[in-house]
Coordinates of C-alpha atoms in Angstrom, one line a residue:
Chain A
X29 CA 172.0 8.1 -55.9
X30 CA 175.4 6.8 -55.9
X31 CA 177.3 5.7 -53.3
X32 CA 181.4 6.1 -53.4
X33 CA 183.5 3.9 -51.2
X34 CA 180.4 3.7 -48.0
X35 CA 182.5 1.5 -45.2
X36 CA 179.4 0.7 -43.1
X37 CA 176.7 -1.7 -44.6
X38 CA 174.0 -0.3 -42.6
X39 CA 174.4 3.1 -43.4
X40 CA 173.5 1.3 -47.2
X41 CA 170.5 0.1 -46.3
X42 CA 169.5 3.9 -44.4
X43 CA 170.2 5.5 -47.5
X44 CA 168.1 2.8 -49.5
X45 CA 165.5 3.4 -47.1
X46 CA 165.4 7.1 -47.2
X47 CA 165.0 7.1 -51.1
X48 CA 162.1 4.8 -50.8
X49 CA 160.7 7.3 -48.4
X50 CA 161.1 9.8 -50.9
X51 CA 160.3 7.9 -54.3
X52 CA 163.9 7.4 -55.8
X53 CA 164.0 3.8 -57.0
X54 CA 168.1 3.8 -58.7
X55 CA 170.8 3.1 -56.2
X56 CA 174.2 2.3 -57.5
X57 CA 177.1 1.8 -55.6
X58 CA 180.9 2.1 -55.9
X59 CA 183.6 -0.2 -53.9
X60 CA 182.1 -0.5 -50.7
X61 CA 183.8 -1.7 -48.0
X62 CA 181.5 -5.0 -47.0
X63 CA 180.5 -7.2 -50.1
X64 CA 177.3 -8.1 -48.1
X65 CA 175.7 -4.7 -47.9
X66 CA 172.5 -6.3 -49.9
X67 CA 171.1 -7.9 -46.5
X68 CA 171.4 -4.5 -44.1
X69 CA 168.5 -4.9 -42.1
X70 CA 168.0 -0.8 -42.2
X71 CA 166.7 -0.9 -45.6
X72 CA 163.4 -1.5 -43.8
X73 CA 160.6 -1.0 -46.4
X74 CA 163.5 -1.0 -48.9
X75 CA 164.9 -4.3 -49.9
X76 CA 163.8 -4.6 -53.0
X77 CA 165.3 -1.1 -54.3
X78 CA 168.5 -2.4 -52.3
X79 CA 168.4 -5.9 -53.9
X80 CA 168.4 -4.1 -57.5
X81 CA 171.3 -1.7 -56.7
X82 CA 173.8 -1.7 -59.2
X83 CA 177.9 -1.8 -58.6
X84 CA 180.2 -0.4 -60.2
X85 CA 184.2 -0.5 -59.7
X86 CA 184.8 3.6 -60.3
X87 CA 182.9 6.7 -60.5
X88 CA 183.0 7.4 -64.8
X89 CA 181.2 4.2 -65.2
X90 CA 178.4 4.8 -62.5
X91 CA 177.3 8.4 -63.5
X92 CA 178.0 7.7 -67.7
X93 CA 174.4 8.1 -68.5
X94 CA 174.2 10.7 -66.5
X95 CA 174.1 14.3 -67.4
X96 CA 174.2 16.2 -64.2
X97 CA 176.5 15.1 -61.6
X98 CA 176.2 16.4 -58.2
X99 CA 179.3 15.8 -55.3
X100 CA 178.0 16.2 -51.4
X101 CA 180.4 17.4 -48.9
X102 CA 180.5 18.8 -45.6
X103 CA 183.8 20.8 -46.1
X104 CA 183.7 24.3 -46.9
X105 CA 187.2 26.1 -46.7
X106 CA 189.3 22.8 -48.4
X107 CA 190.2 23.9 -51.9
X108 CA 187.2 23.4 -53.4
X109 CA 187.6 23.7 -57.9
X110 CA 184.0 23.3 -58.3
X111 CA 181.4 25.8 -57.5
X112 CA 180.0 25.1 -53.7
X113 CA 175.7 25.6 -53.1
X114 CA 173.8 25.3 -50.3
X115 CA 171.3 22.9 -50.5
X116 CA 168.4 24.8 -50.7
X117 CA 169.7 26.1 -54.1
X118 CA 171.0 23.2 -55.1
X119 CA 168.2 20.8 -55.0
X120 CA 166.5 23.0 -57.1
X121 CA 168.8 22.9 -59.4
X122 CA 168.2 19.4 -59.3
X123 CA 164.8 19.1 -59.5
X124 CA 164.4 21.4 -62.5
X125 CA 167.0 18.7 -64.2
X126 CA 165.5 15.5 -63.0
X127 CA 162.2 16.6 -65.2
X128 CA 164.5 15.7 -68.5
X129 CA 167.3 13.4 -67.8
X130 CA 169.2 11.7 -65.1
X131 CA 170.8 13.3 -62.0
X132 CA 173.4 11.3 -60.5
X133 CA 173.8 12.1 -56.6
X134 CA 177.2 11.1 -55.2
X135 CA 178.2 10.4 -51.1
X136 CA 181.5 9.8 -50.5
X137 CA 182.6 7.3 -47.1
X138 CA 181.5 8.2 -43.8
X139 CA 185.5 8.8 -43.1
X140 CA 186.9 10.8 -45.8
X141 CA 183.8 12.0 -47.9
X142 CA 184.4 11.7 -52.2
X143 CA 187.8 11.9 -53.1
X144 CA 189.4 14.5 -55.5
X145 CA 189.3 12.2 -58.0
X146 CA 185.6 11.3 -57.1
X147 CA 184.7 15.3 -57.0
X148 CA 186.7 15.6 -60.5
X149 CA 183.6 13.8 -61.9
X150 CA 181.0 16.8 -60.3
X151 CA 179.6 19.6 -62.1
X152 CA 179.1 21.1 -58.9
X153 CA 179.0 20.4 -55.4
X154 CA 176.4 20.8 -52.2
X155 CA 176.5 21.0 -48.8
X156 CA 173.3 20.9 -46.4
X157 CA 173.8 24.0 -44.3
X158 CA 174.6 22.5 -41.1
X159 CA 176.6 24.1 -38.0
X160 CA 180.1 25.3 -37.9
X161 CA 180.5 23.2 -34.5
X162 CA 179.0 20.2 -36.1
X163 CA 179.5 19.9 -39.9
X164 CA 179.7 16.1 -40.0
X165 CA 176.4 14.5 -40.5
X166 CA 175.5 10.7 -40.3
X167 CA 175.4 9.1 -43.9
X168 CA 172.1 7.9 -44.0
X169 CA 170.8 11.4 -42.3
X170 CA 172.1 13.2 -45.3
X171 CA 170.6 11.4 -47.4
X172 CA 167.0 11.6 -45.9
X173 CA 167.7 15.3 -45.4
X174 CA 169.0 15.7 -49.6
X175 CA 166.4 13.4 -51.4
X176 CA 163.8 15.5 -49.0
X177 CA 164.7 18.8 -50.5
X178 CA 164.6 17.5 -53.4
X179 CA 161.0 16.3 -53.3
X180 CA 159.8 19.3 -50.9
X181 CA 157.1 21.6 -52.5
X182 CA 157.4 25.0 -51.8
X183 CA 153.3 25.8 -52.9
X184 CA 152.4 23.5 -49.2
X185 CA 155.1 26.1 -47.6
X186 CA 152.4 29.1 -47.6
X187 CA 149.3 26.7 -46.9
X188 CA 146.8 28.7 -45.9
X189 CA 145.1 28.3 -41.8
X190 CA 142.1 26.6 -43.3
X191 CA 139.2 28.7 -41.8
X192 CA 138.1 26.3 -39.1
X193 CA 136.8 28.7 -36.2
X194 CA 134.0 29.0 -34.9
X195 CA 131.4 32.0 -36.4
X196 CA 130.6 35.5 -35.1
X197 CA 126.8 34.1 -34.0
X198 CA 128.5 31.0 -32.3
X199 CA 130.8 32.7 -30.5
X200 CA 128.4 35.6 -29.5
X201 CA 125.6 32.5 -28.0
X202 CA 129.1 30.9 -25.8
X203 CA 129.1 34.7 -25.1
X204 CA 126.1 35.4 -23.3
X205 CA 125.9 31.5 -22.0
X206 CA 129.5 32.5 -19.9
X207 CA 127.8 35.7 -18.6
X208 CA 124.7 33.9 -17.4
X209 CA 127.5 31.7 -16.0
X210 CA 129.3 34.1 -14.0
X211 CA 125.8 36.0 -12.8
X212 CA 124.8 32.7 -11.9
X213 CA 128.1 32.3 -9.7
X214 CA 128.2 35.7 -8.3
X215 CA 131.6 36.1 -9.8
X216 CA 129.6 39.4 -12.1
X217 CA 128.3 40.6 -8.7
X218 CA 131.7 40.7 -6.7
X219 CA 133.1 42.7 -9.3
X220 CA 131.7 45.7 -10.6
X221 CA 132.8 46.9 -14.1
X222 CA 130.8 49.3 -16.4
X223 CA 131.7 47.2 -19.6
X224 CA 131.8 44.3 -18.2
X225 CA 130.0 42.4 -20.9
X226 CA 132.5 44.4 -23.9
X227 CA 135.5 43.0 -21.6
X228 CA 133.9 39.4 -21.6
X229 CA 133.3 39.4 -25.5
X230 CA 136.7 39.9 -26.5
X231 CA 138.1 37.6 -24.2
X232 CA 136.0 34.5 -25.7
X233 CA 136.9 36.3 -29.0
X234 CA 140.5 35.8 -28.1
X235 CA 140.0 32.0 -27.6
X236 CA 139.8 31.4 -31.3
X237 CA 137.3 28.6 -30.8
X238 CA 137.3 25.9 -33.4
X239 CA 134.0 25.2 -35.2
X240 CA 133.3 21.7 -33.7
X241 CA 134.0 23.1 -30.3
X242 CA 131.5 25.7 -30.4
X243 CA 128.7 22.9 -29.4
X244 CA 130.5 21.4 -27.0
X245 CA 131.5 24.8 -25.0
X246 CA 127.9 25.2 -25.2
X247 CA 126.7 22.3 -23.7
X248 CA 129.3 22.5 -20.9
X249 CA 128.1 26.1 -19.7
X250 CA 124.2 25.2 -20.1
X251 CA 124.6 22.6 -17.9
X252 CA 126.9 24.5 -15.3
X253 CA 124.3 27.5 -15.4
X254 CA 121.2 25.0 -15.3
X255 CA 122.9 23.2 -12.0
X256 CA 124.0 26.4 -10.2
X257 CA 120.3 27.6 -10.9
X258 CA 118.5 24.5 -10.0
X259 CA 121.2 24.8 -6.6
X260 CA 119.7 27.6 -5.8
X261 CA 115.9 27.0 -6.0
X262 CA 115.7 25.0 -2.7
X263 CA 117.8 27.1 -1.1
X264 CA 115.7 30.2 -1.8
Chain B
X10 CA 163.0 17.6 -28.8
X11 CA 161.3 15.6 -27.1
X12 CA 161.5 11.5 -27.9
X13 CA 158.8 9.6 -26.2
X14 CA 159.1 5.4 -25.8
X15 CA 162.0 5.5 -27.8
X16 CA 163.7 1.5 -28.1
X17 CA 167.0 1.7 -30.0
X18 CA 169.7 4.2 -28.1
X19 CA 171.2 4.2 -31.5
X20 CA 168.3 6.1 -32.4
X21 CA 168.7 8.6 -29.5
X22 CA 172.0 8.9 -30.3
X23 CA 171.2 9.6 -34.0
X24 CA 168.6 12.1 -33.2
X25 CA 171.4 13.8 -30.6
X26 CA 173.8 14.1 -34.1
X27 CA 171.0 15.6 -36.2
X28 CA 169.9 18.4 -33.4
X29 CA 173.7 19.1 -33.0
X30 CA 174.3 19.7 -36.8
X31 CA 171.4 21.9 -37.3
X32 CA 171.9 23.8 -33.7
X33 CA 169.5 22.6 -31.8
X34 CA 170.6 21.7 -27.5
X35 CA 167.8 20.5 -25.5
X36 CA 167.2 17.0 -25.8
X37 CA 164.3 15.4 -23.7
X38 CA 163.7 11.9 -23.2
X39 CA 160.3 10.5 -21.7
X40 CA 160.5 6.6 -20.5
X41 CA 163.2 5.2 -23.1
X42 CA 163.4 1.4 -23.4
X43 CA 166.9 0.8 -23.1
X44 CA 167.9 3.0 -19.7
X45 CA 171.8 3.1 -20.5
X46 CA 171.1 5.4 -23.9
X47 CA 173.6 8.3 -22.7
X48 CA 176.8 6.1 -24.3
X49 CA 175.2 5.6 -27.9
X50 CA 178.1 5.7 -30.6
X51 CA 175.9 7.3 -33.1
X52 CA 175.7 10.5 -31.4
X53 CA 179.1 11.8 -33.2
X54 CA 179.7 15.2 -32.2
X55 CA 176.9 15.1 -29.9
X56 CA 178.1 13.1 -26.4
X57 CA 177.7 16.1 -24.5
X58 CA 174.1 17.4 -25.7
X59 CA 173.5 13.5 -25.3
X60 CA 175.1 13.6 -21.6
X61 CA 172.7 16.8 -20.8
X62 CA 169.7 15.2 -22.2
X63 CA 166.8 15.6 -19.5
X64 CA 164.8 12.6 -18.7
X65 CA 160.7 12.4 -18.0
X66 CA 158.3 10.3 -16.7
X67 CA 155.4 11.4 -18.8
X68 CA 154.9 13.5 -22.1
X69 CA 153.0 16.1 -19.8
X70 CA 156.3 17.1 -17.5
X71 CA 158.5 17.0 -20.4
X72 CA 156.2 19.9 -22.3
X73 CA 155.4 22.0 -19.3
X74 CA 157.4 24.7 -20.2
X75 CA 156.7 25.4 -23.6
X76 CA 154.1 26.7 -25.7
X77 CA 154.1 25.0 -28.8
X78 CA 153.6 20.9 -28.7
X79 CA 153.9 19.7 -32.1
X80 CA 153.6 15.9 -32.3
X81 CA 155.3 14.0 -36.0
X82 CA 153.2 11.0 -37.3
X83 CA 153.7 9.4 -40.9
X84 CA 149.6 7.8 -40.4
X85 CA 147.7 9.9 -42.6
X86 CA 144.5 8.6 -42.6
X87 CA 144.2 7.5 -38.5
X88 CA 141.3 9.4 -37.0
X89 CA 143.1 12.2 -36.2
X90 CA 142.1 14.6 -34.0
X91 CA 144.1 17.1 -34.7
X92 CA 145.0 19.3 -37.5
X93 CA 147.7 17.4 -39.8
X94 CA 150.3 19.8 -41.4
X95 CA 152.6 19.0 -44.1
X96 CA 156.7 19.6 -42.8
X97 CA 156.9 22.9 -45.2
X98 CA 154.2 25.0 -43.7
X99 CA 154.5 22.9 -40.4
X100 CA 158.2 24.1 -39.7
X101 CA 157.6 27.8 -40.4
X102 CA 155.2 27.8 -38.1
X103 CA 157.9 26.0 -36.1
X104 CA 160.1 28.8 -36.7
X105 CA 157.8 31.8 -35.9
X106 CA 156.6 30.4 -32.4
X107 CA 161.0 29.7 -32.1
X108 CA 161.6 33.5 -31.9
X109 CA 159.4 34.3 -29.1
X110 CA 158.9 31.1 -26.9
X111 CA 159.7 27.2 -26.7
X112 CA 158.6 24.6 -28.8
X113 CA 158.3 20.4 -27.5
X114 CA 158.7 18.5 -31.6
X115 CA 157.6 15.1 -29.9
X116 CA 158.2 11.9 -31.8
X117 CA 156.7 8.3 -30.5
X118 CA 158.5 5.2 -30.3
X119 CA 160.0 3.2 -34.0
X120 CA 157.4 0.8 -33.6
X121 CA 153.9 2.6 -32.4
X122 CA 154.8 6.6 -33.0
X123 CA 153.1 8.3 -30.8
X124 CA 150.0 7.4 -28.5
X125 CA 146.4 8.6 -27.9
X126 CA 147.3 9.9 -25.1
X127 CA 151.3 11.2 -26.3
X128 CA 148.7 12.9 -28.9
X129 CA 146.4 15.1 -26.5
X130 CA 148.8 16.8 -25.5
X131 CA 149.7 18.1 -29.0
X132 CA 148.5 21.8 -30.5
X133 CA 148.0 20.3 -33.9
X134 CA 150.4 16.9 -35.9
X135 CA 153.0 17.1 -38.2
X136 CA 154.2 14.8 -41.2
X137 CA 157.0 14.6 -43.9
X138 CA 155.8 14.2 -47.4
X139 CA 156.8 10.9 -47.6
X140 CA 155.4 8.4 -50.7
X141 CA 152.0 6.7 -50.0
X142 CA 154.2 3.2 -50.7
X143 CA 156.6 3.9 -47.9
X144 CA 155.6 6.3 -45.4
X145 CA 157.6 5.1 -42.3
X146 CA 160.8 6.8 -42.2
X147 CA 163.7 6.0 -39.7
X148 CA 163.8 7.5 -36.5
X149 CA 166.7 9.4 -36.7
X150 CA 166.5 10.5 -40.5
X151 CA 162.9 12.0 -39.8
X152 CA 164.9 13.9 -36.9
X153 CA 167.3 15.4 -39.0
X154 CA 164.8 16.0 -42.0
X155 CA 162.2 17.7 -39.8
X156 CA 165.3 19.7 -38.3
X157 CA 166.8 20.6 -41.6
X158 CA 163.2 22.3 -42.4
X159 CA 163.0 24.6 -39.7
X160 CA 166.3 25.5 -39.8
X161 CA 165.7 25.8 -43.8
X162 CA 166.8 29.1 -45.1
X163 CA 164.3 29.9 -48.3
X164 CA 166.8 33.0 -49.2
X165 CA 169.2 30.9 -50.2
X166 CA 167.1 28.8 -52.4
X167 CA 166.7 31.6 -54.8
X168 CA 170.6 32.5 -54.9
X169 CA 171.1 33.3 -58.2
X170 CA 174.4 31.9 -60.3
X171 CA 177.0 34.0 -59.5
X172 CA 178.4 35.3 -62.8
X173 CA 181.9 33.8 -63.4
X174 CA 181.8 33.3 -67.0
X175 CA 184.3 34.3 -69.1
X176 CA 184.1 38.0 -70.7
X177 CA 183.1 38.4 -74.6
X178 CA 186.9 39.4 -75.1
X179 CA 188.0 36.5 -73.5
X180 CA 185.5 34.1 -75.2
X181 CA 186.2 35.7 -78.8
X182 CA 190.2 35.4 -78.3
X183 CA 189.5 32.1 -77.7
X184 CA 187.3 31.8 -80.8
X185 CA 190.3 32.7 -83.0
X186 CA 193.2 30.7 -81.8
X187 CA 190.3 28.0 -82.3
X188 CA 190.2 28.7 -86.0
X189 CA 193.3 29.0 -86.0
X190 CA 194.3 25.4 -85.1
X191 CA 191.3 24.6 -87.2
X192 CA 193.2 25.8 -90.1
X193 CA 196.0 24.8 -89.1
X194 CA 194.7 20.8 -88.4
X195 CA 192.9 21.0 -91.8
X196 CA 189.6 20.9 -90.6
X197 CA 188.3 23.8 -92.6
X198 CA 190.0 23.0 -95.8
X199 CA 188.3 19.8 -95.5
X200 CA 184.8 21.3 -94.7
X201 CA 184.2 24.3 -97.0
X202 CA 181.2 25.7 -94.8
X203 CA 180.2 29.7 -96.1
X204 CA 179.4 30.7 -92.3
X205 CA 181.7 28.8 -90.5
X206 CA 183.0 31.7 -88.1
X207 CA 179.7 32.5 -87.4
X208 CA 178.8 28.8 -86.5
X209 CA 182.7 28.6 -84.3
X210 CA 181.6 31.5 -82.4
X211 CA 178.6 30.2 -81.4
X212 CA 179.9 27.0 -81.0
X213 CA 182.5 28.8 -78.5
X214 CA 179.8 30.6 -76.7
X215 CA 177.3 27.8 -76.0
X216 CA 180.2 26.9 -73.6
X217 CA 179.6 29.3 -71.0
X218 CA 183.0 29.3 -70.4
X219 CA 184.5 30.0 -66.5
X220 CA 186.5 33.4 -66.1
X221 CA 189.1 31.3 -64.1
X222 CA 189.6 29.0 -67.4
X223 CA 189.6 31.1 -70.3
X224 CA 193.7 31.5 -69.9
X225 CA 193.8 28.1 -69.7
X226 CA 192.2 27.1 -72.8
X227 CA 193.7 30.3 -74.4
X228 CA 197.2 28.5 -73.3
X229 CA 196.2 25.4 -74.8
X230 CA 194.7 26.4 -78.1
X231 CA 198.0 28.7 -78.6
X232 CA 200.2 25.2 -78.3
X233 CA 198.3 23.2 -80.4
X234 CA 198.6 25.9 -83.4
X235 CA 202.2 26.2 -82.5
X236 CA 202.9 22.9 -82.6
X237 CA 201.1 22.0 -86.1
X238 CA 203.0 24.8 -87.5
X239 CA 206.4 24.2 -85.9
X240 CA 205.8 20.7 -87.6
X241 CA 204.4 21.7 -90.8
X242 CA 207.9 24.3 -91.6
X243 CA 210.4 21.3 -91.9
X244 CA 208.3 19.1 -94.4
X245 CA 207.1 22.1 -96.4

């Protein structure tokens, strides 16, 4: 991660943060605006990656051991000389590099992004695929949005439901429990339907019940049927 | 979005930027510490989604009209009693509900997240795959991170190179004004190699060179040879 020319110290310490939060240790940054950027109190969880960040008076010298060098930008129509990918592409790209050698990541300052001379140093350049009304992110939010692509996994992407619900014999015993129920209430004798109780199973069906519900739901109507029953007893 | 007990307006305002660069315009805002958050700075391109924000006394009003509650939480290991999704297969759910209905993405305050109670009235939790040794991310960087996923595009993550290398024409002109100058510099007298077109050509092709330069370096190579033979006429 280097960072070209950043005006606001804080901003510093949200990027340090955000590569914490995503397990990049190497921060190096190039003529900042405020010599004291080390102490910005937004590098919360972060001050010892932002206490070893390394400075460096131009771009050559910070990404020299580097042997991919990626510009950011939020531009797309300025005369771009360097191939432009979105960053779902791009980080990809990345990621398949990091495995053997260094990547070096390059912001440019919250006002004027890298310079041409900056962006002479890229291979290529990104952009995160933000809206045409709003292109301009906050620093430290495109950071945390980059490193994050970077690190994403697309195998947890399809993650499966896990298989949680309740089974066919559980659902089928809250079944007959609800029809007691509504006998119980007269809500089955006001209305007369032929398939009443075919009606009544699919709609619990529908309810996708959750495993550790199914005892629960059970207990609730038991005890509504036992009290309307044991209601009705003196009465009758 | 909904942002419950938030404390920094900077952080509102933050959150107000990230919705706005990924397209996203209802912002709710249930009991905020600091009451005057509609003037934060940080919402750059965002005062008027800011301005419309809706305000709610409770998490339960702010959700009413949507179908989907999805609640954020770094913990991992709190009793939770909800499922806990992972931000990739989280967000496409996200997404699929987005096409039909309305999702609340709640977040809790910088300092407690969400509460038991925020919590209940969530369908299941979601967290970014942050590292175990710093899990807490920034307010407004987890905003714009869990935004950027939804709004994700996976098509474009599989966009191939576009094929802008130079042509096998192109590249072997190239090769030949290079052995030219080769000649021409000495090189080759001084190195008596049996396959050494063979190896240039290769040498020329691990390149990849760009369609765009090829005239260049065709240009180039043609000045150099004219030059050391324009030279070499008056001595010999």
């Amino acid at each position: 991660m280097v960072l070209v020319a950043t005006r606001n110290p804080l901003n510093i310490g949200a990027a340090a943060r955000a590569m914490s939060n995503f397990g990049f240790a190497r921060l190096r940054i190039v003529n900042p605006y405020e010599v004291a950027f080390r102490e910005a109190r937004s590098a919360v969880g972060a001050s010892a990656l932002l206490a070893n960040a390394e400075e460096y008076k131009n771009v050559a010298e910070a990404v020299a051991d580097c042997t991919l060098v990626v510009g950011t930008t939020a531009v797309r129509h300025r005369e771009l000389q360097h191939p432009l990918r979105r960053l779902e592409y791009g980080a990809r790209l990345i990621r398949k590099h990091l495995g053997s050698s260094r990547v070096a990541l390059l912001f440019g300052s919250e006002k004027f992004g890298l310079s041409n001379e900056d962006l002479s140093h890229c291979h290529w350049l990104m952009r995160i695929p933000t809206c045409e009304e709003n292109i301009s992110m906050n620093l430290g939010q495109a950071v945390a949005v980059c490193l994050y692509e970077v690190v994403r996994d697309a195998k947890f992407a399809a993650q499966p439901e896990k298989p949680k619900t309740a089974t066919a014999g559980e659902v089928e015993r809250i079944t007959r429990i609800l029809l007691d129920a509504m006998r119980a209430s007269g809500y089955l004798n006001r209305r007369r339907i032929s398939d009443v109780e075919d009606r009544i199973r699919r709609l619990v069906r529908r309810l996708n019940l959750p495993a550790r519900d199914a005892e629960v739901w059970l207990g609730i109507l038991r005890q509504i049927v036992w009290k309307m029953r044991s209601e009705k007893k003196p009465e009758g």
